[in-house]
Coordinates of C-alpha atoms in Angstrom, one line a residue:
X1 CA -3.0 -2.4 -26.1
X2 CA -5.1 -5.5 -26.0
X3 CA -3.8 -6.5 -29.9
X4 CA -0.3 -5.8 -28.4
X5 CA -0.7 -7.7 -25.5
X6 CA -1.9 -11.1 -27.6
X7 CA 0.2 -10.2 -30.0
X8 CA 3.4 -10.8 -27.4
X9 CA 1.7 -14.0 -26.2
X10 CA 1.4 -15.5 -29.5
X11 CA 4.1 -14.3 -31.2
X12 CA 7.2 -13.8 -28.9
X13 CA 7.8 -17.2 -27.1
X14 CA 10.9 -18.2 -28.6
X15 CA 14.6 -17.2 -28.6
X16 CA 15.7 -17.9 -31.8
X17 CA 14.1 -18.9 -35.6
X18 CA 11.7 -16.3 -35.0
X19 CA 12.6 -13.1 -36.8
X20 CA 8.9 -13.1 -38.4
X21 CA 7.0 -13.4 -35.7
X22 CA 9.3 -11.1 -33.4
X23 CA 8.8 -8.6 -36.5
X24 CA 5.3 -9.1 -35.7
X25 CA 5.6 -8.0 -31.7
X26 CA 8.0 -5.1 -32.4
X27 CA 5.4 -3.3 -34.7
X28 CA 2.3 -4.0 -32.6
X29 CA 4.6 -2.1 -29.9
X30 CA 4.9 1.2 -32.3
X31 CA 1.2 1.9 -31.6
X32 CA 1.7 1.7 -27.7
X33 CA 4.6 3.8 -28.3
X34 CA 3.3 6.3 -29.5
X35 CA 0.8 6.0 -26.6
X36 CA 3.0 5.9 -24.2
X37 CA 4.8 9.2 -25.4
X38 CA 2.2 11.3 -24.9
X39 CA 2.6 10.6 -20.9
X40 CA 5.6 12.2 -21.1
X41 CA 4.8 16.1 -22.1
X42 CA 4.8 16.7 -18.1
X43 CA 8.4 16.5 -16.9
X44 CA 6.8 15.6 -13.4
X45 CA 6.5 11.8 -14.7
X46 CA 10.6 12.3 -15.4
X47 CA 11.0 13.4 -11.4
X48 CA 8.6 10.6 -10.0
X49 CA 10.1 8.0 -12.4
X50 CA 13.6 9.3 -12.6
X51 CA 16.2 6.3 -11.7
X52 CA 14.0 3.5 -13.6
X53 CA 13.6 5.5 -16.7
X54 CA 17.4 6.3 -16.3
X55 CA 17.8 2.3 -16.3
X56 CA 15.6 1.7 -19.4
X57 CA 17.9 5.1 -21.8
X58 CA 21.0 3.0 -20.6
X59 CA 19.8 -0.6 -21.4
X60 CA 18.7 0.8 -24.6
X61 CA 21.7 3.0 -25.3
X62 CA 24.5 -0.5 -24.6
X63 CA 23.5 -2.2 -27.9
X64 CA 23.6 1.1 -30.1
X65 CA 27.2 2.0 -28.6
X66 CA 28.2 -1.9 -29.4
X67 CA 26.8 -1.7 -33.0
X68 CA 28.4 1.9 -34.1
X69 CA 31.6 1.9 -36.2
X70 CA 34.6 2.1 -34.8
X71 CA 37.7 3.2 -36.7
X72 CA 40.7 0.6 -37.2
X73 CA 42.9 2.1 -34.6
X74 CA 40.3 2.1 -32.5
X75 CA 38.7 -1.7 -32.4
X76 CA 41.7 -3.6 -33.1
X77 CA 43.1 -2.6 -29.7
X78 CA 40.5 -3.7 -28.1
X79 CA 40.7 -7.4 -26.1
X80 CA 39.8 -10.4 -27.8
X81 CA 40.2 -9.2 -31.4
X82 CA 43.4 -10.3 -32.2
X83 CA 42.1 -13.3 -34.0
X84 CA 40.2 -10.9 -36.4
X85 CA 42.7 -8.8 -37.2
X86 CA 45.0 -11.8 -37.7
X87 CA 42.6 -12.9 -40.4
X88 CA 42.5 -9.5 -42.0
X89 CA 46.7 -9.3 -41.7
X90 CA 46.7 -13.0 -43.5
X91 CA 44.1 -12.3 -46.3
X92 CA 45.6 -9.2 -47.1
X93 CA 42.3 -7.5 -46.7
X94 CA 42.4 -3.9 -45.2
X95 CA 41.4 -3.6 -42.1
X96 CA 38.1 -0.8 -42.0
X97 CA 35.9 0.7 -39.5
X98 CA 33.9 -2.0 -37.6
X99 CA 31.1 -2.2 -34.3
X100 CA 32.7 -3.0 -31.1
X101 CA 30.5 -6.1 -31.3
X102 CA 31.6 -9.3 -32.8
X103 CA 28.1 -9.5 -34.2
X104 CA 26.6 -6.3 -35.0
X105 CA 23.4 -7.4 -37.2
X106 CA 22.7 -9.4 -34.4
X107 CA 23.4 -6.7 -31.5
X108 CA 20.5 -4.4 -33.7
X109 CA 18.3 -7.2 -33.4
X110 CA 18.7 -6.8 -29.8
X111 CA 18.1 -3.5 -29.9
X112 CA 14.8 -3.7 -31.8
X113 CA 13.7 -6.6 -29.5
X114 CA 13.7 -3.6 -26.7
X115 CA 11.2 -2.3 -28.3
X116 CA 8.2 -4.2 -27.4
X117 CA 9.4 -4.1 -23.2
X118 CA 9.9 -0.8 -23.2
X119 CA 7.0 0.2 -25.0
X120 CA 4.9 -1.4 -22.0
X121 CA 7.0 -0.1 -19.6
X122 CA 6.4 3.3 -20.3
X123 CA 2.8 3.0 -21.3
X124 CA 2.1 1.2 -18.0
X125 CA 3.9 4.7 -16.0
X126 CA 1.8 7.0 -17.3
X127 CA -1.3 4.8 -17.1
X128 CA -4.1 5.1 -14.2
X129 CA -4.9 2.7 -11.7
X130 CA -7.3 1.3 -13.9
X131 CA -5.6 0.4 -16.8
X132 CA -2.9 -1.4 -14.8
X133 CA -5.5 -3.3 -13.5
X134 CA -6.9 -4.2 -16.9
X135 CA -2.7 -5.1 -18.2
X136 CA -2.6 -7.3 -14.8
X137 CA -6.2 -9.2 -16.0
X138 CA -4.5 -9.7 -19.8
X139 CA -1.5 -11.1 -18.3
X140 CA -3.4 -13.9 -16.2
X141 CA -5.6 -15.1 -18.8
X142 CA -2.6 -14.9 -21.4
X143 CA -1.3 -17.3 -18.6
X144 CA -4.5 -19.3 -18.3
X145 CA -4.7 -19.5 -22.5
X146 CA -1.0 -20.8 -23.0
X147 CA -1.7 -23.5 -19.8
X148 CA -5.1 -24.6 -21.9
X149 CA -3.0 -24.9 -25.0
X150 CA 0.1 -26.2 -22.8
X151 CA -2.3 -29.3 -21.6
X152 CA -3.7 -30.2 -25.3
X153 CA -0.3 -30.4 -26.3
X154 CA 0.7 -32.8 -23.7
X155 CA -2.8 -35.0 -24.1
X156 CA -2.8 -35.1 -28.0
X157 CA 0.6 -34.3 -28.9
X158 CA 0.1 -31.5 -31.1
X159 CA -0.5 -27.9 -31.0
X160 CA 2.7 -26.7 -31.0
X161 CA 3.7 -23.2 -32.0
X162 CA 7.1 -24.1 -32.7
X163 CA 7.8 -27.2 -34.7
X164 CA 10.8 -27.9 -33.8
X165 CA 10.3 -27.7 -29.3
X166 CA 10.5 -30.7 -27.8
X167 CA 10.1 -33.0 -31.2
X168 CA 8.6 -36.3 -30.3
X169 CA 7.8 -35.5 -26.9
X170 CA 4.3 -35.0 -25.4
X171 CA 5.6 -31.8 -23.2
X172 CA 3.8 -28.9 -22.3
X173 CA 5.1 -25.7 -24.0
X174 CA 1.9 -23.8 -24.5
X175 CA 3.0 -20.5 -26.5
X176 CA 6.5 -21.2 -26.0
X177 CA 8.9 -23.4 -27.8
X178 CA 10.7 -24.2 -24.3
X179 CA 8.6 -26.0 -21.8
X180 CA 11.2 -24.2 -19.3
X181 CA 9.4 -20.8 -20.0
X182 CA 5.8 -21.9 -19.5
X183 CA 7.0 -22.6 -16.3
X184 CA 8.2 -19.1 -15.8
X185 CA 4.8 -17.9 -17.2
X186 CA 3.2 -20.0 -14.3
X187 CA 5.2 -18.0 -11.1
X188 CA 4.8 -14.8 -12.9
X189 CA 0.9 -15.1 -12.7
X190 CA 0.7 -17.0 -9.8
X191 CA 1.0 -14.4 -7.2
X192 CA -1.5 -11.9 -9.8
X193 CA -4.3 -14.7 -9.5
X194 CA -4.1 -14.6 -6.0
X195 CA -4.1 -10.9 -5.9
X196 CA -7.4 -11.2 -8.1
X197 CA -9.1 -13.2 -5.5
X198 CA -8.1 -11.1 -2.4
X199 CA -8.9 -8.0 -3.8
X200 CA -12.2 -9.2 -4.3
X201 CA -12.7 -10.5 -1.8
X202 CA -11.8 -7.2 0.4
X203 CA -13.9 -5.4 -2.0
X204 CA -17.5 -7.6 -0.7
X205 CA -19.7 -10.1 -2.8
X206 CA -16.5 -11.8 -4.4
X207 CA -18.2 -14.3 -6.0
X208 CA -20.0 -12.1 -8.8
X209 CA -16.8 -10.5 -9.5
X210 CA -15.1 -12.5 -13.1
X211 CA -12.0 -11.4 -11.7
X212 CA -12.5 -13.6 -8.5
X213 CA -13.4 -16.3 -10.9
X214 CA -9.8 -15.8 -13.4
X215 CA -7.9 -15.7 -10.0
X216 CA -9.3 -19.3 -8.7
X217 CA -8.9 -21.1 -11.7
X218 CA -6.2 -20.4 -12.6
X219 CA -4.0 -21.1 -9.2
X220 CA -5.0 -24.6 -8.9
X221 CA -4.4 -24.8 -13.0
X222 CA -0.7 -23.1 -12.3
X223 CA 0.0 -25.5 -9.9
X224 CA -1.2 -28.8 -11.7
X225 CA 0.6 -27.3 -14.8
X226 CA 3.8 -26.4 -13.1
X227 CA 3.7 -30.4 -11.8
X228 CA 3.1 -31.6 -15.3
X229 CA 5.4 -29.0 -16.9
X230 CA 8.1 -31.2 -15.4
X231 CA 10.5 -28.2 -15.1
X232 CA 13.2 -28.5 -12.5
X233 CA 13.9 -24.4 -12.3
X234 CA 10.0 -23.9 -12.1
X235 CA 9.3 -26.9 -9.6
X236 CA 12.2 -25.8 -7.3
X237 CA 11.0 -22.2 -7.2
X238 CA 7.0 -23.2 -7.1
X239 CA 7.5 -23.4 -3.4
X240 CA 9.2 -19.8 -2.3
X241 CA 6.7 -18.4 -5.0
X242 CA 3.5 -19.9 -3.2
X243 CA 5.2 -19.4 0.2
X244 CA 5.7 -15.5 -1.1
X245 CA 1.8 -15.6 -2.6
X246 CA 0.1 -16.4 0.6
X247 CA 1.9 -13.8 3.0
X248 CA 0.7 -11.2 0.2
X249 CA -2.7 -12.4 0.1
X250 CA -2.7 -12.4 4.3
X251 CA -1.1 -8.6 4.3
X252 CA -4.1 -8.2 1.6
X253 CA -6.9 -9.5 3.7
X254 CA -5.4 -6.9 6.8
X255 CA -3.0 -9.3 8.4
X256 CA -6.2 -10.4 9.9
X257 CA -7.8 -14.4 10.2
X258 CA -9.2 -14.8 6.7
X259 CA -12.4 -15.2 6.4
X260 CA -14.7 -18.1 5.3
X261 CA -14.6 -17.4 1.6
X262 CA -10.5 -17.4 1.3
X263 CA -10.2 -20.0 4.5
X264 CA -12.7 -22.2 1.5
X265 CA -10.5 -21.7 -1.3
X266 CA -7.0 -21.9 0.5
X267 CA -8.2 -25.5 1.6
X268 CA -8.8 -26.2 -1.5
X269 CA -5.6 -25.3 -2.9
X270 CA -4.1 -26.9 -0.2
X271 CA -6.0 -30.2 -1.2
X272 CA -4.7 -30.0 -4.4
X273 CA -0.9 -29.5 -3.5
X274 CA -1.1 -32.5 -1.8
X275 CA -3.0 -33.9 -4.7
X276 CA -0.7 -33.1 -7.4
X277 CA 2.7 -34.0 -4.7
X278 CA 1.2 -37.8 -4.2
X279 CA 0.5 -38.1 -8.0
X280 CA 3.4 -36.2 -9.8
X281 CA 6.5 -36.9 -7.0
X282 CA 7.6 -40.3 -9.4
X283 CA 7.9 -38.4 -12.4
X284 CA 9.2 -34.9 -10.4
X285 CA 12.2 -37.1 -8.7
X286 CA 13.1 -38.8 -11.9
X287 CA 13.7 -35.3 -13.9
X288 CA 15.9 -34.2 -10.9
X289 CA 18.1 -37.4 -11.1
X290 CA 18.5 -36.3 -14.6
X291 CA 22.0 -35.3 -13.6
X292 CA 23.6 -35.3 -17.0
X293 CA 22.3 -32.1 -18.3
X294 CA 23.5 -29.9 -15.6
X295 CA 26.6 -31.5 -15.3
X296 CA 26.9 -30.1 -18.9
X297 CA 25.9 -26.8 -18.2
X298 CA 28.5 -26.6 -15.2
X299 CA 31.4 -27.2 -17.6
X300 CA 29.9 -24.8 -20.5
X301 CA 29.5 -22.6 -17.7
X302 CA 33.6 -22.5 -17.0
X303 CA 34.1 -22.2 -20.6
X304 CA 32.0 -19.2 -20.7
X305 CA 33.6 -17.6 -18.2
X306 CA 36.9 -18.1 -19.3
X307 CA 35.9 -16.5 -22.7
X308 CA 34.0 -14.0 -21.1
X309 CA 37.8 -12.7 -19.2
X310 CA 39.0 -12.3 -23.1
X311 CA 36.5 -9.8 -24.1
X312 CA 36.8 -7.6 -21.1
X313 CA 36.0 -4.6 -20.0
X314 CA 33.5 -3.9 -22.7
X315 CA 32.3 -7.7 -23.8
X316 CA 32.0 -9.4 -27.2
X317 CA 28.6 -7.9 -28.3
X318 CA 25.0 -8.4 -27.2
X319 CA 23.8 -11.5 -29.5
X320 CA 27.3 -12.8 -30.2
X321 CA 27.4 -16.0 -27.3
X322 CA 26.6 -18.8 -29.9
X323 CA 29.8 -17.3 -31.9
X324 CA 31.9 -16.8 -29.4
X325 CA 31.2 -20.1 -27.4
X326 CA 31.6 -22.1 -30.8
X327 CA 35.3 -20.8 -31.2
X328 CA 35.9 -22.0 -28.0
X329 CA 34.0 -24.9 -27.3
X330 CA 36.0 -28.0 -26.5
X331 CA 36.2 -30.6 -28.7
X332 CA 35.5 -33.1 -26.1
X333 CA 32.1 -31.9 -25.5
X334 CA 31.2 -31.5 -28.9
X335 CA 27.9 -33.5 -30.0
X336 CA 24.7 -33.1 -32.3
X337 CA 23.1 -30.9 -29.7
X338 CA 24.6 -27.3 -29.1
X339 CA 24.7 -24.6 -26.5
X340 CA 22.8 -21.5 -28.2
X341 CA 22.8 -20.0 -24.6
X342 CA 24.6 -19.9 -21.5
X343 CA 21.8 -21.2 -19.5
X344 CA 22.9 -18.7 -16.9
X345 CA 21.6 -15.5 -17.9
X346 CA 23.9 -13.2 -15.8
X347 CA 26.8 -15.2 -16.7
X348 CA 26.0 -14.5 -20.8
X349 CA 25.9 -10.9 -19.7
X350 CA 29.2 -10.9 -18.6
X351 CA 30.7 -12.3 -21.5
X352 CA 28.5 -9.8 -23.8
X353 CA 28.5 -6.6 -22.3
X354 CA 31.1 -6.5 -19.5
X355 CA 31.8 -4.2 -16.9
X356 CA 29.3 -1.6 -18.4
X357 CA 26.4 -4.8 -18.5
X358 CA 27.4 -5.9 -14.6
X359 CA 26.6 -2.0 -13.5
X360 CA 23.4 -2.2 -15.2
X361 CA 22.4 -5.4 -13.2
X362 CA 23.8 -4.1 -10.0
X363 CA 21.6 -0.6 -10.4
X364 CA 18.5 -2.5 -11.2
X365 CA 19.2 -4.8 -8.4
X366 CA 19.4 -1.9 -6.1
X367 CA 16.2 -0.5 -7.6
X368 CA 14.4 -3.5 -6.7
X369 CA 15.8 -4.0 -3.7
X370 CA 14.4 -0.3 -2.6
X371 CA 11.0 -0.4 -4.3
X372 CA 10.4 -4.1 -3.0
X373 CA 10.6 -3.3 0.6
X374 CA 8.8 -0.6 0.0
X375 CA 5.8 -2.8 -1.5
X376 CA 6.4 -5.3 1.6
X377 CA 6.3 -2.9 4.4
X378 CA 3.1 -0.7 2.9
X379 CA -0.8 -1.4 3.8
X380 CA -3.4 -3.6 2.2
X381 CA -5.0 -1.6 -1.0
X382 CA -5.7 -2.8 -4.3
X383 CA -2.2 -0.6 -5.5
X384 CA -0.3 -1.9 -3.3
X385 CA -1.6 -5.4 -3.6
X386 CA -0.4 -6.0 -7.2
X387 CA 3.4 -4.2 -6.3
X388 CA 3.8 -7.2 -3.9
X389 CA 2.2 -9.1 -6.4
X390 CA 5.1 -7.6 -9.1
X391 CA 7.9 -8.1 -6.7
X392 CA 7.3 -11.4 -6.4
X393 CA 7.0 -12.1 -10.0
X394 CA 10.3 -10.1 -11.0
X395 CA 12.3 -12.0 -8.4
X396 CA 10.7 -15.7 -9.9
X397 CA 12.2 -14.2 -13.3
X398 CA 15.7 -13.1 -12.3
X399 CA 16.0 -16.2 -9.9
X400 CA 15.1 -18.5 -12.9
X401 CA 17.4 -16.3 -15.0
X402 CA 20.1 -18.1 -13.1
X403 CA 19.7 -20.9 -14.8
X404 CA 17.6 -20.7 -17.8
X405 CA 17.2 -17.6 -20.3
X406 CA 13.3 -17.1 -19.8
X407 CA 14.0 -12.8 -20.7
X408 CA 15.4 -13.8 -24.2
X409 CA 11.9 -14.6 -25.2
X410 CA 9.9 -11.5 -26.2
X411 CA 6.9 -12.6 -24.3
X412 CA 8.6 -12.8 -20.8
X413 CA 10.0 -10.0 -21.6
X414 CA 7.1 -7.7 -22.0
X415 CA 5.9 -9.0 -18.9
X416 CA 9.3 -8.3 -17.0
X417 CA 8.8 -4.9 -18.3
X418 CA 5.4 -5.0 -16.9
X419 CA 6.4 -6.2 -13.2
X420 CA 9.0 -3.4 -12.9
X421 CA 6.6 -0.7 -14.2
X422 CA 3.8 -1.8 -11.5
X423 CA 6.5 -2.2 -8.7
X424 CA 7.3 1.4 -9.7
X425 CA 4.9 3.1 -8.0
X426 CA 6.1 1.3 -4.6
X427 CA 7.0 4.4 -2.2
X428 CA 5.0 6.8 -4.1
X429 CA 1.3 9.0 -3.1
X430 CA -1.0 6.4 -3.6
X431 CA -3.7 9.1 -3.4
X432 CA -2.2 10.7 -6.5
X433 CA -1.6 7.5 -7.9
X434 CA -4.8 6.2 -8.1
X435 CA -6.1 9.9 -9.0
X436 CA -4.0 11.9 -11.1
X437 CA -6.7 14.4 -11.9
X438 CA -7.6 17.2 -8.9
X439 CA -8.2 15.9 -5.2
X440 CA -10.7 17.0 -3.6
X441 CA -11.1 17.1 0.5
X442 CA -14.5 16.1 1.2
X443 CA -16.0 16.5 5.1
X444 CA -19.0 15.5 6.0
X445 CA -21.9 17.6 6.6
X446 CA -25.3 16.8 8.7
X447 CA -28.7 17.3 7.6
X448 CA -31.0 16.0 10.5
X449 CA -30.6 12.3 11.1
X450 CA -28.4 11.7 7.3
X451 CA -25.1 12.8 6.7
X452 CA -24.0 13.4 2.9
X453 CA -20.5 13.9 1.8
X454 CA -19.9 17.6 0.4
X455 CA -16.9 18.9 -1.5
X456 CA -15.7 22.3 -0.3
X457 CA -16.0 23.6 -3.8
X458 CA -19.5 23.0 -3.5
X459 CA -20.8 25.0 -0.1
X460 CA -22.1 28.2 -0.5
X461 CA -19.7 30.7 0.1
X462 CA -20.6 33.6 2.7
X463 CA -21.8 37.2 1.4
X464 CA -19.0 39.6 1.5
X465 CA -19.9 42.7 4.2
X466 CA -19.8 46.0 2.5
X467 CA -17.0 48.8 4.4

């Protein structure tokens, strides 16, 4: 799990140009895979798990229906493939079966870049409270390692995993070739640092606890690296996310007035917000009256949609928005740079997979909705703790989703994936969550002055009387 875990880190931050390395994610998933399977010989993990696993058969199953064949009669009826079978007519080539995508090869890819998400997804169901805990401690420092690398690219002006990210510029990307997804990275750990520190903090003698340590360097490091980042999505949301952080790490510490060790190192984050606001405001206000580039986006954005009308009910095929928005790109926006996404992720969804794609979201919005309050409205335990923690991070994703395309990177991916499978457990035993194996009911006993804790398995049972 570990080697899968660094591999997604190291290998899966980009969206395009990176059919090697993806290769490399996808078949350090096949291992946790096979894992994860053996979770599932109990049809008890089916009930328990039901709707999101439901979710995760149709995400998977859209981009195998788009890719199968389709007989003549069949896809050139459909809308939006006139053009095509113009060309066929024209050429004098016969028209033969066909996908219902416009890009098939591309739609498989799609389908094998599932592979690593739901690979962790289903791992993390089946695994024990301990495990999850170790998956949450990989994500952080994952986090913490691509901020390091993230800060020696800006300062030296190398490093970079992707050659051709930001060329010229001394931007922080850290593992990813878009300094917008570091950003993403940073509120997706954020509130998991902070769950670090509280729960050790709850559990007593915080400071020899490493995890204490990961948690409180690295939310002072998220925030100075989400200021030098420079990205507008991730700047905008860094406040809600923080906001969100600190009510989960009060409903951790009880709802009660923290004591002296989190009072020490909230000050201290506090300090440094206002640090990093004096120092980093210039630069912050001067990328926001960078107007130009979402001025852009706001016309692509009507193009998109227009095409996106063509190609209903069923869309033009999961992988296929650089094709389709180069045949109808207009020519006065044309330039050396190009759109290869929408910026706007549910608005690339509606132009790829249609009606069928716009249920999917509106399910899994419901889902979250349900296993969200949940998390909000439960007590303080460690469980619990990081479902807040997960809730908070999936909303930072799908929020930044609306204007970016952080899930088309394998990484963020794996760790949407993640989220969802912690937030899972939300609403659910958290007895038998934490303890799969046989509960016991222990009561206590007294012997003199000292009281022991006894299993009832484990007193002497009383001699039977003889009739």
């Amino acid at each position: 799990m570990v080697f899968f875990v660094v591999a997604a880190f190291l290998f899966g931050g980009a969206s395009q140009l990176n059919q090697l390395r993806l290769m490399v994610v996808e078949l350090a998933a096949l291992p946790v895979l096979v894992l994860a399977a053996g979770h599932y010989t109990d049809s008890a993990i089916f009930k328990r798990h039901g709707f999101l696993l439901g979710l995760l058969a149709a995400t998977l199953a859209l981009p195998l229906i788009q890719s199968a064949p389709l007989p003549p009669g069949l896809w050139s009826g459909l809308p939006g493939r006139e053009p095509m079978v113009q060309a066929l007519t024209v050429s004098g080539t016969p028209q033969g079966w066909t996908a219902l995508s416009m890009t098939p090869e591309l739609t498989w890819r799609a389908f094998l870049a599932l592979i690593p998400p739901t690979a962790i997804l289903l791992f993390t169901l089946g695994a024990d409270g301990r495990r999850r805990d170790g998956l949450v401690t990989l994500l952080v420092l994952g986090a913490l390692a691509s901020l390091g690398l993230g800060f020696v690219q800006m300062i030296e002006g190398s490093g970079r995993l992707y050659l051709w990210s930001h060329e010229g510029m001394r931007t922080m990307a850290g593992f990813f070739s878009n300094r917008n997804h570091l950003a993403t990275l940073c509120l997706v750990a954020l509130p998991f640092a902070a769950t670090l520190i509280t729960t050790a903090v709850r559990r007593g003698e915080p400071f020899q606890r490493p995890r204490f340590w990961l948690g409180v360097v690295f939310v002072p490091l998220g925030l100075i690296g989400l200021a030098a980042i420079q990205s507008r999505a991730g700047i905008a949301l860094a406040l809600p996310v923080l906001a969100a952080t600190l009510l989960g790490a009060w409903i951790a510490d009880g709802r009660r007035r923290p004591n002296r060790t989190v009072t020490i190192v909230a000050a201290v984050i506090g300090l440094l917000v206002v640090v990093i606001a004096v120092i980093a405001a210039p630069p912050i206000i001067a990328r926001f009256s960078e107007a130009g580039s979402y001025d852009a986006r706001l016309l692509a954005w009507g193009v998109v949609s227009e095409a996106a009308r063509t190609y209903l009910p069923l869309g033009s095929g999961i992988g296929s928005f650089d094709a389709i928005y180069r045949s109808v790109e207009p020519l006065a926006t044309l330039d050396p740079l190009y759109f290869n996404h929408a910026h706007n992720e549910f608005l690339e969804m509606w132009l790829e997979t249609g009606w069928p794609g716009a249920a999917l979201l509106i399910a899994f919005l419901v889902w979250f909705g349900r296993r969200s309050v949940q998390a909000w409205r439960a007590p303080a335990n460690d469980s619990r703790d990081l479902q807040r923690a997960a809730s908070i991070a999936v909303l930072a994703m799908v929020l930044h989703s609306g204007v970016d395309y952080p899930l088309r990177t394998e990484t963020m991916a794996v760790l949407f994936a993640l989220c969802c499978a912690l937030l899972e457990f939300a609403g659910q035993d958290v007895a038998a969550d934490e303890n799969p194996g046989r509960k016991r009911r222990r009561i206590r006993v007294r012997t003199g002055r000292t009281r022991r804790p006894v299993s009832l398995e484990d007193r002497p049972r009383p001699a039977r009387l003889g009739t």
